[in-house]
Each structure stands twice: as structure tokens, then as C-alpha cells.
Short mmCIF file of C-alpha atoms and ligand atoms in Angstrom, two decimals:
data_model
loop_
_atom_site.label_atom_id
_atom_site.label_comp_id
_atom_site.label_asym_id
_atom_site.label_seq_id
_atom_site.Cartn_x
_atom_site.Cartn_y
_atom_site.Cartn_z
CA MET A 13 26.36 43.32 -9.84
CA ALA A 14 27.22 41.09 -7.66
CA ALA A 15 25.40 37.82 -7.84
CA ALA A 16 23.66 36.68 -4.97
CA PRO A 17 25.59 34.82 -2.95
CA ARG A 18 24.42 30.79 -3.06
CA PRO A 19 21.73 28.95 -0.69
CA ASP A 20 24.23 26.66 1.26
CA LEU A 21 21.82 22.81 -0.19
CA LEU A 22 22.02 21.58 3.94
CA ASP A 23 21.71 24.24 5.69
CA ARG A 24 18.09 25.30 3.09
CA LEU A 25 17.71 21.75 4.59
CA ALA A 26 18.02 21.76 8.16
CA VAL A 27 15.82 25.47 8.15
CA GLN A 28 12.93 22.55 6.52
CA THR A 29 13.03 19.93 9.54
CA ALA A 30 13.69 22.38 12.04
CA ILE A 31 10.00 24.08 10.46
CA ARG A 32 8.48 20.56 10.20
CA ASP A 33 9.74 19.99 13.85
CA GLY A 34 7.60 23.28 15.43
CA ALA A 35 3.93 21.95 13.79
CA GLN A 36 4.80 19.02 15.27
CA LEU A 37 5.38 17.15 12.10
CA LEU A 38 8.16 16.24 12.43
CA ARG A 39 8.95 12.12 11.38
CA ARG A 40 11.14 9.54 13.89
CA LEU A 41 12.43 6.47 12.78
CA ARG A 42 11.92 3.48 15.65
CA THR A 43 13.98 0.15 15.33
CA ILE A 44 12.37 -2.74 16.07
CA GLU A 45 14.21 -4.69 18.10
CA HIS A 46 12.81 -8.38 17.56
CA ALA A 47 9.04 -9.66 15.78
CA ASP A 48 6.99 -11.57 16.96
CA GLY A 49 4.02 -12.18 14.94
CA PRO A 50 1.51 -8.48 16.24
CA TRP A 51 4.36 -8.12 19.07
CA LEU A 52 6.81 -5.59 18.95
CA GLU A 53 9.50 -5.34 20.83
CA THR A 54 11.26 -1.22 20.71
CA GLY A 55 13.82 0.37 23.27
CA GLY A 56 13.38 -2.69 25.84
CA ARG A 57 9.18 -3.02 25.57
CA ARG A 58 7.26 -5.30 24.38
CA LEU A 59 4.21 -3.57 22.18
CA LEU A 60 1.00 -5.21 21.01
CA SER A 61 1.39 -3.61 17.63
CA PHE A 62 -1.65 -2.13 15.42
CA CYS A 63 0.11 -0.11 12.40
CA SER A 64 1.84 -3.45 10.11
CA ASN A 65 0.30 -4.44 6.97
CA ASP A 66 0.50 -7.41 7.32
CA TYR A 67 -2.80 -8.49 6.78
CA LEU A 68 -2.73 -12.58 6.22
CA GLY A 69 -0.26 -12.93 9.34
CA LEU A 70 2.13 -14.78 6.57
CA ALA A 71 5.94 -12.33 7.56
CA GLN A 72 6.54 -15.00 9.16
CA HIS A 73 5.06 -17.89 7.78
CA PRO A 74 6.77 -21.36 8.02
CA GLN A 75 7.13 -21.92 4.35
CA LEU A 76 7.77 -18.43 3.49
CA ILE A 77 10.53 -19.22 5.59
CA ALA A 78 11.93 -22.17 4.70
CA ALA A 79 10.85 -21.53 0.93
CA LEU A 80 13.73 -18.18 1.97
CA LYS A 81 16.41 -20.38 2.89
CA ARG A 82 16.13 -22.97 0.57
CA VAL A 83 16.77 -21.11 -1.99
CA ALA A 84 19.28 -18.36 -0.08
CA ASP A 85 21.47 -21.82 0.27
CA ASP A 86 21.28 -23.05 -4.03
CA GLU A 87 21.34 -19.14 -5.58
CA GLY A 88 22.68 -17.40 -2.50
CA VAL A 89 21.48 -13.65 -1.71
CA GLY A 90 22.12 -11.24 -4.55
CA SER A 91 20.21 -11.73 -8.10
CA THR A 92 24.03 -9.72 -9.23
CA SER A 93 22.10 -7.69 -11.88
CA ALA A 94 19.12 -5.93 -13.06
CA HIS A 95 16.70 -8.84 -15.10
CA LEU A 96 17.82 -8.17 -18.78
CA ILE A 97 21.02 -9.07 -17.53
CA CYS A 98 21.72 -12.72 -15.78
CA GLY A 99 19.52 -10.89 -12.61
CA HIS A 100 15.90 -12.38 -13.97
CA ARG A 101 15.59 -16.27 -12.61
CA ALA A 102 13.79 -18.83 -12.43
CA GLU A 103 11.22 -17.42 -9.50
CA HIS A 104 10.99 -14.08 -10.90
CA ALA A 105 9.97 -16.71 -13.58
CA ALA A 106 8.02 -19.60 -12.28
CA LEU A 107 6.61 -15.80 -9.10
CA GLU A 108 5.27 -14.09 -12.20
CA GLU A 109 3.25 -16.30 -13.33
CA ALA A 110 1.37 -17.32 -10.19
CA LEU A 111 0.50 -14.34 -10.36
CA ALA A 112 -0.87 -13.65 -14.10
CA ALA A 113 -2.90 -16.74 -13.27
CA TRP A 114 -4.34 -15.36 -9.80
CA THR A 115 -5.34 -12.03 -10.88
CA GLY A 116 -6.37 -13.36 -14.02
CA ARG A 117 -3.63 -11.48 -16.65
CA GLU A 118 -2.36 -12.78 -19.07
CA ARG A 119 0.80 -12.01 -17.85
CA ALA A 120 2.61 -10.32 -15.14
CA LEU A 121 6.44 -8.61 -14.47
CA LEU A 122 8.16 -8.26 -11.18
CA PHE A 123 9.19 -4.92 -9.78
CA SER A 124 12.35 -4.34 -7.08
CA THR A 125 9.15 -2.36 -4.90
CA GLY A 126 5.45 -0.87 -5.54
CA TYR A 127 7.13 2.41 -5.27
CA MET A 128 9.39 1.63 -8.50
CA ALA A 129 6.66 0.03 -9.90
CA ASN A 130 4.40 2.74 -10.18
CA LEU A 131 6.81 4.46 -11.49
CA GLY A 132 7.86 2.87 -14.35
CA VAL A 133 3.76 2.40 -15.79
CA LEU A 134 3.28 6.10 -15.90
CA GLN A 135 6.83 6.74 -17.09
CA ALA A 136 5.52 3.88 -19.76
CA LEU A 137 2.45 5.05 -21.06
CA LEU A 138 2.45 8.49 -20.36
CA ALA A 139 4.00 11.01 -22.36
CA ARG A 140 4.11 15.19 -22.22
CA GLY A 141 0.83 16.52 -23.13
CA ASP A 142 -1.03 13.37 -21.79
CA LEU A 143 -3.18 12.78 -19.08
CA CYS A 144 -3.75 11.38 -15.86
CA VAL A 145 -6.51 11.57 -13.95
CA GLN A 146 -6.55 10.68 -10.33
CA ASP A 147 -8.22 10.19 -7.30
CA LYS A 148 -6.79 12.83 -5.01
CA LEU A 149 -6.05 10.09 -1.60
CA ASN A 150 -4.13 8.38 -4.21
CA HIS A 151 -1.33 7.29 -3.09
CA ALA A 152 2.01 9.29 -2.65
CA CYS A 153 3.78 7.31 -5.62
CA LEU A 154 1.17 7.39 -8.43
CA LEU A 155 1.06 11.05 -8.15
CA ASP A 156 5.39 11.51 -8.47
CA GLY A 157 4.64 8.62 -11.32
CA ALA A 158 2.53 10.66 -13.44
CA GLN A 159 4.33 13.40 -12.56
CA LEU A 160 8.02 12.73 -13.59
CA ALA A 161 6.04 11.68 -16.94
CA GLY A 162 5.24 15.44 -17.71
CA ALA A 163 1.64 14.23 -18.15
CA ALA A 164 -0.71 16.59 -17.29
CA LEU A 165 -2.03 15.58 -13.94
CA LYS A 166 -5.84 15.84 -12.78
CA ARG A 167 -6.70 15.60 -9.16
CA TYR A 168 -10.70 14.51 -8.66
CA PRO A 169 -12.15 14.58 -5.00
CA HIS A 170 -12.03 11.29 -3.39
CA ALA A 171 -13.91 8.74 -5.53
CA ASP A 172 -16.11 11.59 -7.19
CA VAL A 173 -16.75 9.57 -10.39
CA ALA A 174 -19.02 12.72 -11.95
CA ALA A 175 -15.34 14.88 -11.26
CA ALA A 176 -13.53 11.79 -12.72
CA ALA A 177 -15.49 12.90 -16.40
CA ARG A 178 -15.52 16.25 -15.88
CA GLN A 179 -11.37 16.22 -15.86
CA LEU A 180 -11.28 13.09 -18.82
CA ALA A 181 -14.08 14.87 -21.25
CA GLY A 182 -12.14 18.54 -20.81
CA ASN A 183 -9.14 17.15 -23.01
CA GLY A 184 -11.41 14.58 -24.93
CA GLU A 185 -7.88 14.72 -27.85
CA ALA A 186 -5.03 13.62 -25.16
CA GLY A 187 -3.59 10.33 -24.72
CA ALA A 188 -5.70 9.24 -20.59
CA LEU A 189 -4.87 7.24 -18.04
CA LEU A 190 -6.88 7.15 -14.69
CA ALA A 191 -5.52 5.36 -11.73
CA THR A 192 -6.90 5.01 -8.75
CA ASP A 193 -6.32 2.99 -6.43
CA GLY A 194 -8.50 -0.78 -5.45
CA VAL A 195 -8.71 0.69 -1.68
CA PHE A 196 -7.19 3.32 0.40
CA SER A 197 -4.19 2.84 2.35
CA MET A 198 -4.63 5.99 4.55
CA ASP A 199 -8.49 4.69 4.68
CA GLY A 200 -9.02 2.46 4.13
CA ASP A 201 -12.39 2.24 1.81
CA SER A 202 -13.14 1.33 -1.60
CA ALA A 203 -12.93 2.61 -4.80
CA PRO A 204 -16.16 2.25 -7.57
CA LEU A 205 -14.57 0.20 -9.38
CA ARG A 206 -17.19 -0.47 -11.88
CA GLU A 207 -18.04 2.86 -12.54
CA LEU A 208 -14.73 4.34 -13.27
CA ALA A 209 -13.85 0.97 -15.49
CA ALA A 210 -16.73 2.31 -16.99
CA LEU A 211 -16.53 6.24 -17.72
CA CYS A 212 -12.76 4.99 -18.93
CA ALA A 213 -14.76 2.94 -21.51
CA HIS A 214 -17.13 5.08 -22.45
CA GLN A 215 -14.04 7.90 -22.67
CA GLY A 216 -11.22 5.93 -25.07
CA ALA A 217 -9.05 6.36 -21.54
CA THR A 218 -6.52 3.67 -20.11
CA PHE A 219 -7.79 2.16 -16.77
CA MET A 220 -4.91 1.25 -14.00
CA VAL A 221 -6.02 0.06 -10.16
CA ASP A 222 -3.12 -0.09 -7.56
CA ASP A 223 -4.44 -2.59 -5.14
CA ALA A 224 -1.53 -2.86 -3.22
CA HIS A 225 -4.13 -2.98 -0.13
CA GLY A 226 -6.91 -5.24 -2.19
CA LEU A 227 -4.54 -8.09 -3.25
CA GLY A 228 -5.43 -11.57 -0.65
CA VAL A 229 -7.40 -9.56 1.30
CA LEU A 230 -11.05 -8.70 -0.99
CA GLY A 231 -12.16 -11.60 -4.12
CA GLU A 232 -12.44 -14.52 -3.90
CA ARG A 233 -9.47 -16.08 -3.63
CA GLY A 234 -7.83 -12.92 -2.54
CA ALA A 235 -7.68 -12.35 -6.09
CA GLY A 236 -7.72 -8.11 -5.23
CA SER A 237 -10.21 -6.17 -5.38
CA VAL A 238 -11.06 -5.92 -9.04
CA SER A 239 -11.92 -9.14 -8.88
CA ALA A 240 -14.33 -8.63 -6.71
CA ALA A 241 -16.10 -5.64 -8.61
CA GLY A 242 -16.21 -8.31 -11.26
CA LEU A 243 -14.07 -6.82 -13.62
CA ALA A 244 -11.35 -8.32 -16.83
CA GLN A 245 -8.46 -7.50 -18.48
CA ARG A 246 -10.62 -6.04 -20.60
CA GLU A 247 -11.67 -3.41 -18.47
CA VAL A 248 -8.60 -2.61 -15.94
CA PRO A 249 -6.13 -3.55 -18.11
CA VAL A 250 -2.90 -2.73 -15.91
CA LEU A 251 -3.47 -4.11 -12.49
CA MET A 252 -0.24 -2.99 -9.92
CA ALA A 253 0.15 -4.83 -6.75
CA THR A 254 2.67 -5.39 -4.18
CA LEU A 255 4.21 -8.11 -2.63
CA GLY A 256 4.67 -6.42 0.52
CA LYS A 257 1.88 -6.47 2.12
CA ALA A 258 -0.64 -9.12 1.94
CA LEU A 259 1.76 -11.41 0.92
CA GLY A 260 3.95 -10.39 3.79
CA CYS A 261 7.27 -10.30 1.80
CA ALA A 262 8.76 -6.55 0.00
CA GLY A 263 8.69 -5.99 -3.80
CA ALA A 264 5.75 -5.73 -6.06
CA PHE A 265 4.22 -6.32 -9.84
CA VAL A 266 2.52 -5.56 -13.08
CA ALA A 267 -0.53 -7.64 -14.32
CA GLY A 268 -1.78 -7.19 -17.57
CA PRO A 269 -1.49 -7.59 -21.48
CA ALA A 270 0.94 -8.63 -23.38
CA VAL A 271 2.23 -6.31 -25.03
CA LEU A 272 1.44 -3.81 -21.82
CA ILE A 273 3.76 -6.26 -20.29
CA ASP A 274 6.51 -6.20 -23.37
CA GLY A 275 6.42 -2.48 -23.15
CA LEU A 276 7.28 -2.31 -19.76
CA VAL A 277 10.29 -4.73 -20.09
CA GLN A 278 11.34 -1.85 -22.76
CA PHE A 279 10.59 1.76 -21.09
CA ALA A 280 10.53 1.11 -17.75
CA ARG A 281 12.93 2.95 -17.02
CA PRO A 282 12.55 1.77 -13.08
CA TYR A 283 12.69 -2.56 -13.90
CA VAL A 284 14.93 -2.18 -16.39
CA TYR A 285 17.82 -0.04 -14.67
CA THR A 286 18.07 -1.48 -11.46
CA THR A 287 18.76 -4.72 -9.47
CA ALA A 288 16.78 -7.93 -9.88
CA MET A 289 14.83 -8.49 -6.40
CA PRO A 290 17.11 -11.93 -4.57
CA PRO A 291 14.81 -14.85 -5.93
CA ALA A 292 15.00 -16.40 -2.25
CA LEU A 293 12.38 -13.43 -1.73
CA ALA A 294 10.40 -14.89 -5.19
CA ALA A 295 10.41 -17.99 -4.10
CA ALA A 296 8.82 -16.66 -0.35
CA ALA A 297 6.99 -14.40 -2.37
CA LEU A 298 5.19 -17.64 -3.92
CA ALA A 299 4.61 -19.14 -1.65
CA ALA A 300 2.81 -16.57 -0.38
CA VAL A 301 0.85 -16.65 -2.73
CA ARG A 302 0.11 -20.69 -2.49
CA LEU A 303 -0.89 -19.74 1.24
CA ALA A 304 -2.72 -16.56 0.05
CA GLN A 305 -5.09 -18.33 -2.36
CA ALA A 306 -5.52 -21.79 0.04
CA GLU A 307 -6.24 -20.17 3.22
CA ASP A 308 -9.49 -18.69 2.68
CA TRP A 309 -9.31 -18.88 7.01
CA ARG A 310 -7.49 -16.35 6.90
CA ARG A 311 -9.44 -13.75 5.76
CA GLN A 312 -12.69 -15.59 7.21
CA LYS A 313 -10.70 -14.84 10.61
CA LEU A 314 -9.65 -10.80 9.68
CA ALA A 315 -13.36 -9.95 8.33
CA LEU A 316 -14.07 -11.61 12.59
CA LEU A 317 -11.46 -9.14 13.69
CA ILE A 318 -12.96 -6.49 11.96
CA ALA A 319 -16.48 -6.82 12.47
CA ARG A 320 -15.30 -7.07 16.21
CA PHE A 321 -13.08 -3.99 15.94
CA ARG A 322 -16.27 -1.45 14.41
CA HIS A 323 -18.63 -2.74 16.74
CA GLY A 324 -16.79 -2.26 19.51
CA ALA A 325 -15.72 1.18 18.56
CA ALA A 326 -19.05 2.00 17.56
CA GLN A 327 -19.76 1.48 20.69
CA LEU A 328 -17.63 3.15 22.33
CA GLY A 329 -19.54 5.89 20.14
CA LEU A 330 -15.72 6.43 17.89
CA ALA A 331 -15.96 8.44 14.78
CA LEU A 332 -15.17 5.37 12.39
CA SER A 333 -15.09 5.77 8.55
CA ALA A 334 -16.20 4.29 6.13
CA SER A 335 -13.87 1.47 5.92
CA THR A 336 -14.47 -2.21 6.13
CA SER A 337 -10.93 -3.35 5.06
CA ALA A 338 -8.02 -4.00 7.49
CA ILE A 339 -7.71 -0.54 7.75
CA GLN A 340 -9.62 0.97 10.21
CA PRO A 341 -8.57 4.84 10.47
CA LEU A 342 -9.43 7.00 13.88
CA LEU A 343 -9.77 10.37 12.72
CA LEU A 344 -8.71 12.70 15.18
CA GLY A 345 -8.08 15.68 13.20
CA ASP A 346 -4.91 18.21 14.20
CA ALA A 347 -1.88 16.57 14.72
CA ARG A 348 -1.22 17.30 17.89
CA ALA A 349 -3.92 15.37 19.10
CA ALA A 350 -3.23 12.20 16.89
CA LEU A 351 0.49 12.33 18.09
CA ASP A 352 -0.83 12.57 21.82
CA ALA A 353 -3.44 9.69 20.97
CA ALA A 354 -0.42 7.17 19.45
CA ARG A 355 1.75 8.16 22.73
CA ALA A 356 -1.01 7.56 25.06
CA LEU A 357 -1.53 4.37 23.51
CA GLU A 358 2.16 3.16 23.13
CA GLN A 359 2.14 3.63 27.81
CA GLN A 360 -1.18 0.86 27.69
CA GLY A 361 1.60 -1.23 25.63
CA LEU A 362 -0.09 -0.99 21.73
CA LEU A 363 2.07 0.24 18.74
CA VAL A 364 0.05 3.02 17.19
CA THR A 365 1.34 5.39 14.47
CA ALA A 366 -0.49 8.61 14.40
CA ILE A 367 0.13 9.88 10.20
CA ARG A 368 -0.46 13.75 9.66
CA PRO A 369 0.16 15.96 6.86
CA PRO A 370 1.84 15.62 3.90
CA THR A 371 0.99 11.91 4.42
CA VAL A 372 -2.66 13.05 4.96
CA PRO A 373 -4.44 16.56 3.80
CA ALA A 374 -4.19 19.06 6.73
CA GLY A 375 -6.59 18.50 9.29
CA ARG A 376 -6.64 15.42 9.12
CA ALA A 377 -4.47 13.14 10.80
CA ARG A 378 -5.30 10.31 12.09
CA LEU A 379 -4.57 6.50 14.02
CA ARG A 380 -4.38 4.25 11.21
CA LEU A 381 -4.58 1.42 12.79
CA THR A 382 -4.66 -2.41 11.06
CA LEU A 383 -5.60 -5.36 11.96
CA SER A 384 -4.01 -9.21 11.27
CA ALA A 385 -5.08 -12.52 10.69
CA ALA A 386 -2.05 -12.37 12.79
CA HIS A 387 -4.41 -11.16 15.83
CA GLU A 388 -6.43 -12.96 18.60
CA GLU A 389 -10.18 -11.04 19.53
CA SER A 390 -8.60 -10.47 22.93
CA HIS A 391 -6.19 -8.81 20.95
CA VAL A 392 -8.80 -6.78 19.51
CA ASP A 393 -10.99 -6.52 22.97
CA ARG A 394 -7.12 -4.99 23.92
CA LEU A 395 -7.34 -2.51 21.56
CA LEU A 396 -10.94 -1.54 22.15
CA GLY A 397 -10.13 -0.93 26.34
CA ALA A 398 -7.13 1.37 25.11
CA LEU A 399 -8.71 3.48 23.24
CA GLU A 400 -11.49 3.23 25.37
CA ASN A 401 -9.14 5.02 28.42
CA LEU A 402 -8.38 7.37 25.75
CA ARG A 403 -12.13 9.60 25.82
CA LEU A 404 -11.12 10.37 22.55
CA PRO A 405 -13.94 12.41 21.19
CA ALA A 406 -16.98 10.84 20.20
CA ALA A 407 -18.36 10.66 16.71
CA GLY A 408 -20.78 13.73 15.65
CA GLY A 409 -19.49 15.83 18.69
C1 LIG B 89 2.25 0.29 -0.12
C2 LIG B 89 2.43 0.74 -1.09
C3 LIG B 89 2.76 1.32 -2.54
C4 LIG B 89 3.89 0.84 -2.03
O1 LIG B 89 4.63 0.11 -2.65
P1 LIG B 89 6.30 -1.10 -2.01
O2 LIG B 89 6.83 -1.75 -2.28
O3 LIG B 89 5.78 -0.07 -0.10
O4 LIG B 89 6.91 0.48 -2.61
C5 LIG B 89 2.34 1.71 -3.90
N1 LIG B 89 1.20 1.58 -3.87
C6 LIG B 89 0.20 1.76 -2.33
C7 LIG B 89 -1.33 1.77 -2.58
C8 LIG B 89 1.03 1.12 -1.52
O5 LIG B 89 -0.34 0.98 -0.27
#
């Protein structure tokens, strides 16, 4: 019998892209020509942005820029190799120490991106036959990490601690890790960290929190959602967060006991086999950590802007979510409605991204609005005015 002809992989990919386009789900790149705080220039227009993750307004801070320039002048651009060869510089070591102290952990280890940090942790900790229990709304890289590690992945309904308990109890002999976002990236609400920590202690499971959206924003001196929940290293031995959100840089770290960090250096492949981040970037991130710790006014200003937005949106009858964080989603349901709303806002000079499946579940498309200490009250008012003009469906309507 003649073998069936091989599929052409590029043709198949083109068909998948066309299907996505037909479903109004095509993703498009937009080139930003210039950034000036929350103002972004694109296509020759200047738009007020509500979609960056620069929650504390640090991405263009003069102290970060100065640190980056100083170390670039002295050390150049590239780290020139992986950490374990000759890429681990004094700037990396100083940043790791500061991050460990800030989060109240014994040690910290830098990764080049948050995506790689989560792949690395899960792949180093989990083996085939282990159990990995996760919130359904966790960030994509936590889900990918568990799958890559070959663990049995169970996903519980969002924030449902009882369901997580059932999933853990169902396989009492296997090594088990429970992982959750601290603040959920597309919904902005916080995980029930204390209840999950108690569950993990009871079930002998290792607890991991991805605090990409909590670090810098929540907790005393911005130490994050784990610190805000009063949980120490003993209760949350695996803490991950990124440097690309509230800290305005790029990269990520994992913090925890020495046994974790030593093991990651040995076994986390996305750590071992990748080029260390540029030392100048590590220096900029250290400047950001210092500012995030010291400048409480940024968190206070952000909180005021969030309250102003929520108050105004409630007066307009908009369907707000339970989030009190800088991430304020407006659920619109279908992908078309979210796209139309984003386009209408752009016509009014605002940049807001429509978030559609598969990033969020089908029927849960939304505008993901984010606020920043770089915004002013007048910016929030302008956003509210533009939303009023859209005549979105009212809450419960
Ligand atoms: C952004 C994000 C990541 C990935 O971090 P990068 O440094 O952008 O790769 C991981 N987890 C969560 C929850 C995030 O929001």
C-alpha cells in the first residue's frame, strides 16, 4: 500500500492561521514608534495607553536608565555566555541578593524570562508520575511547564480550594506540587493563598506561587502577594516573580531555600542552557527594586487611580470584575465585541487591547485595562469618558 503523502507543515500552519482569522481571533503585531510614559506613538498617532504592565511607572525612570548606561559603559552589552560558564556577573549576584532579602527568602536565582523560570522550576522539581495541581486560570507558562515535565496535570476551577483538595487527595502517594498565580494576569484578582498554603501543608504538597503581578504592587514595601498574605518561606517554598512588570525591566527570578536554588542551578535546563541577561539590565533591575521598596507613594497613587476608575465605572453601570489590582478587566463575552470596543477606544485616542481566546476561555473575551502610577487622574477620567461613549452592556444587563 502506498504511504499517504506527507502533510506540508507550512501549508498546515497557513490553514490554522486562516481559521483563526475567520473566527475573529487573529493576533496582530503593532509597532510602537515611541514611548513617553503612558503615551505611545503608533502609526503616527499618539495614544494614551492602558495596556502596559508598568504598574509603578518605573520603565523610564532616570535611575534605571542611569544604571543601565553606567554598566553598559563599563561592561558592554552582552553577558557573553550562560551563568555557569562566564556570564554570571557581579550585577547579577547583587540583584539576586536584593531580591532574596526583599521577598524574605534565603536565596534567589535569576532567569532570562518568566516563561523560562516557570519551565525550569517545574521541570527540575517534577518527574513523570508526579502530580501537578493548578488553578485553571494560571499563566500559560505554568501549564506548559507541567506538561513539559511529564507530570499529571490537574486544573481546578478558578480559586476553588475544595476542588484543589480533591485533586490532591485523589493521588496521595505521588510527589505533588500546587502552583498558582498570586494575582491572576487576565482577571486581576488574588489567589486564596492562605487557604492553599494550609491545604499544601496538610497534603504534603509543595506550594509554588507565581507573583508576576503582585511583586512591587502588593505587600509591605511592595514585597508581593505572598508577603501580604503573611506567608513565609516555610509555607511557600517556591516563589517566582518577574522583573518585566512592576519593575519595568525584563527577566525573572525564583526565590526560596538554598536546597531549591542549588537544585535549579544543577537541573533547570532553561537556566543552564541559556545566555545570562545583560549585566546592565541586572543593574537597572536592582535600581528598580530599590525604588519599589522605598517609594510607597507609587503604590498609594496607583491605589487611588484604581479606586477612581472603579468608582467611575460603577457609576456608568459597567460590568466590573472582583479585581482590586491594577488589572481591571471589562468582560464583553464574545471576541467580536471586545475587538469592536478596542477599535472604538482607539478612535478616541486610547490604546487598550482586546484579550480573546485562547488566552481566555471561550465566551470570556474582554478589554484588559491596566493602570499605572505613571497615569494621572485626568487620564483615568478620559478613559471613563471614552468608555461611556461606547455604550457597553451594563452590569447584569
Ligand atoms: C508575564 C508573566 C509570566 C512570564 O514572564 P516573562 O518574563 O514575560 O516571560 C509568567 N507568569 C505570569 C503570571 C505572568 O504574568
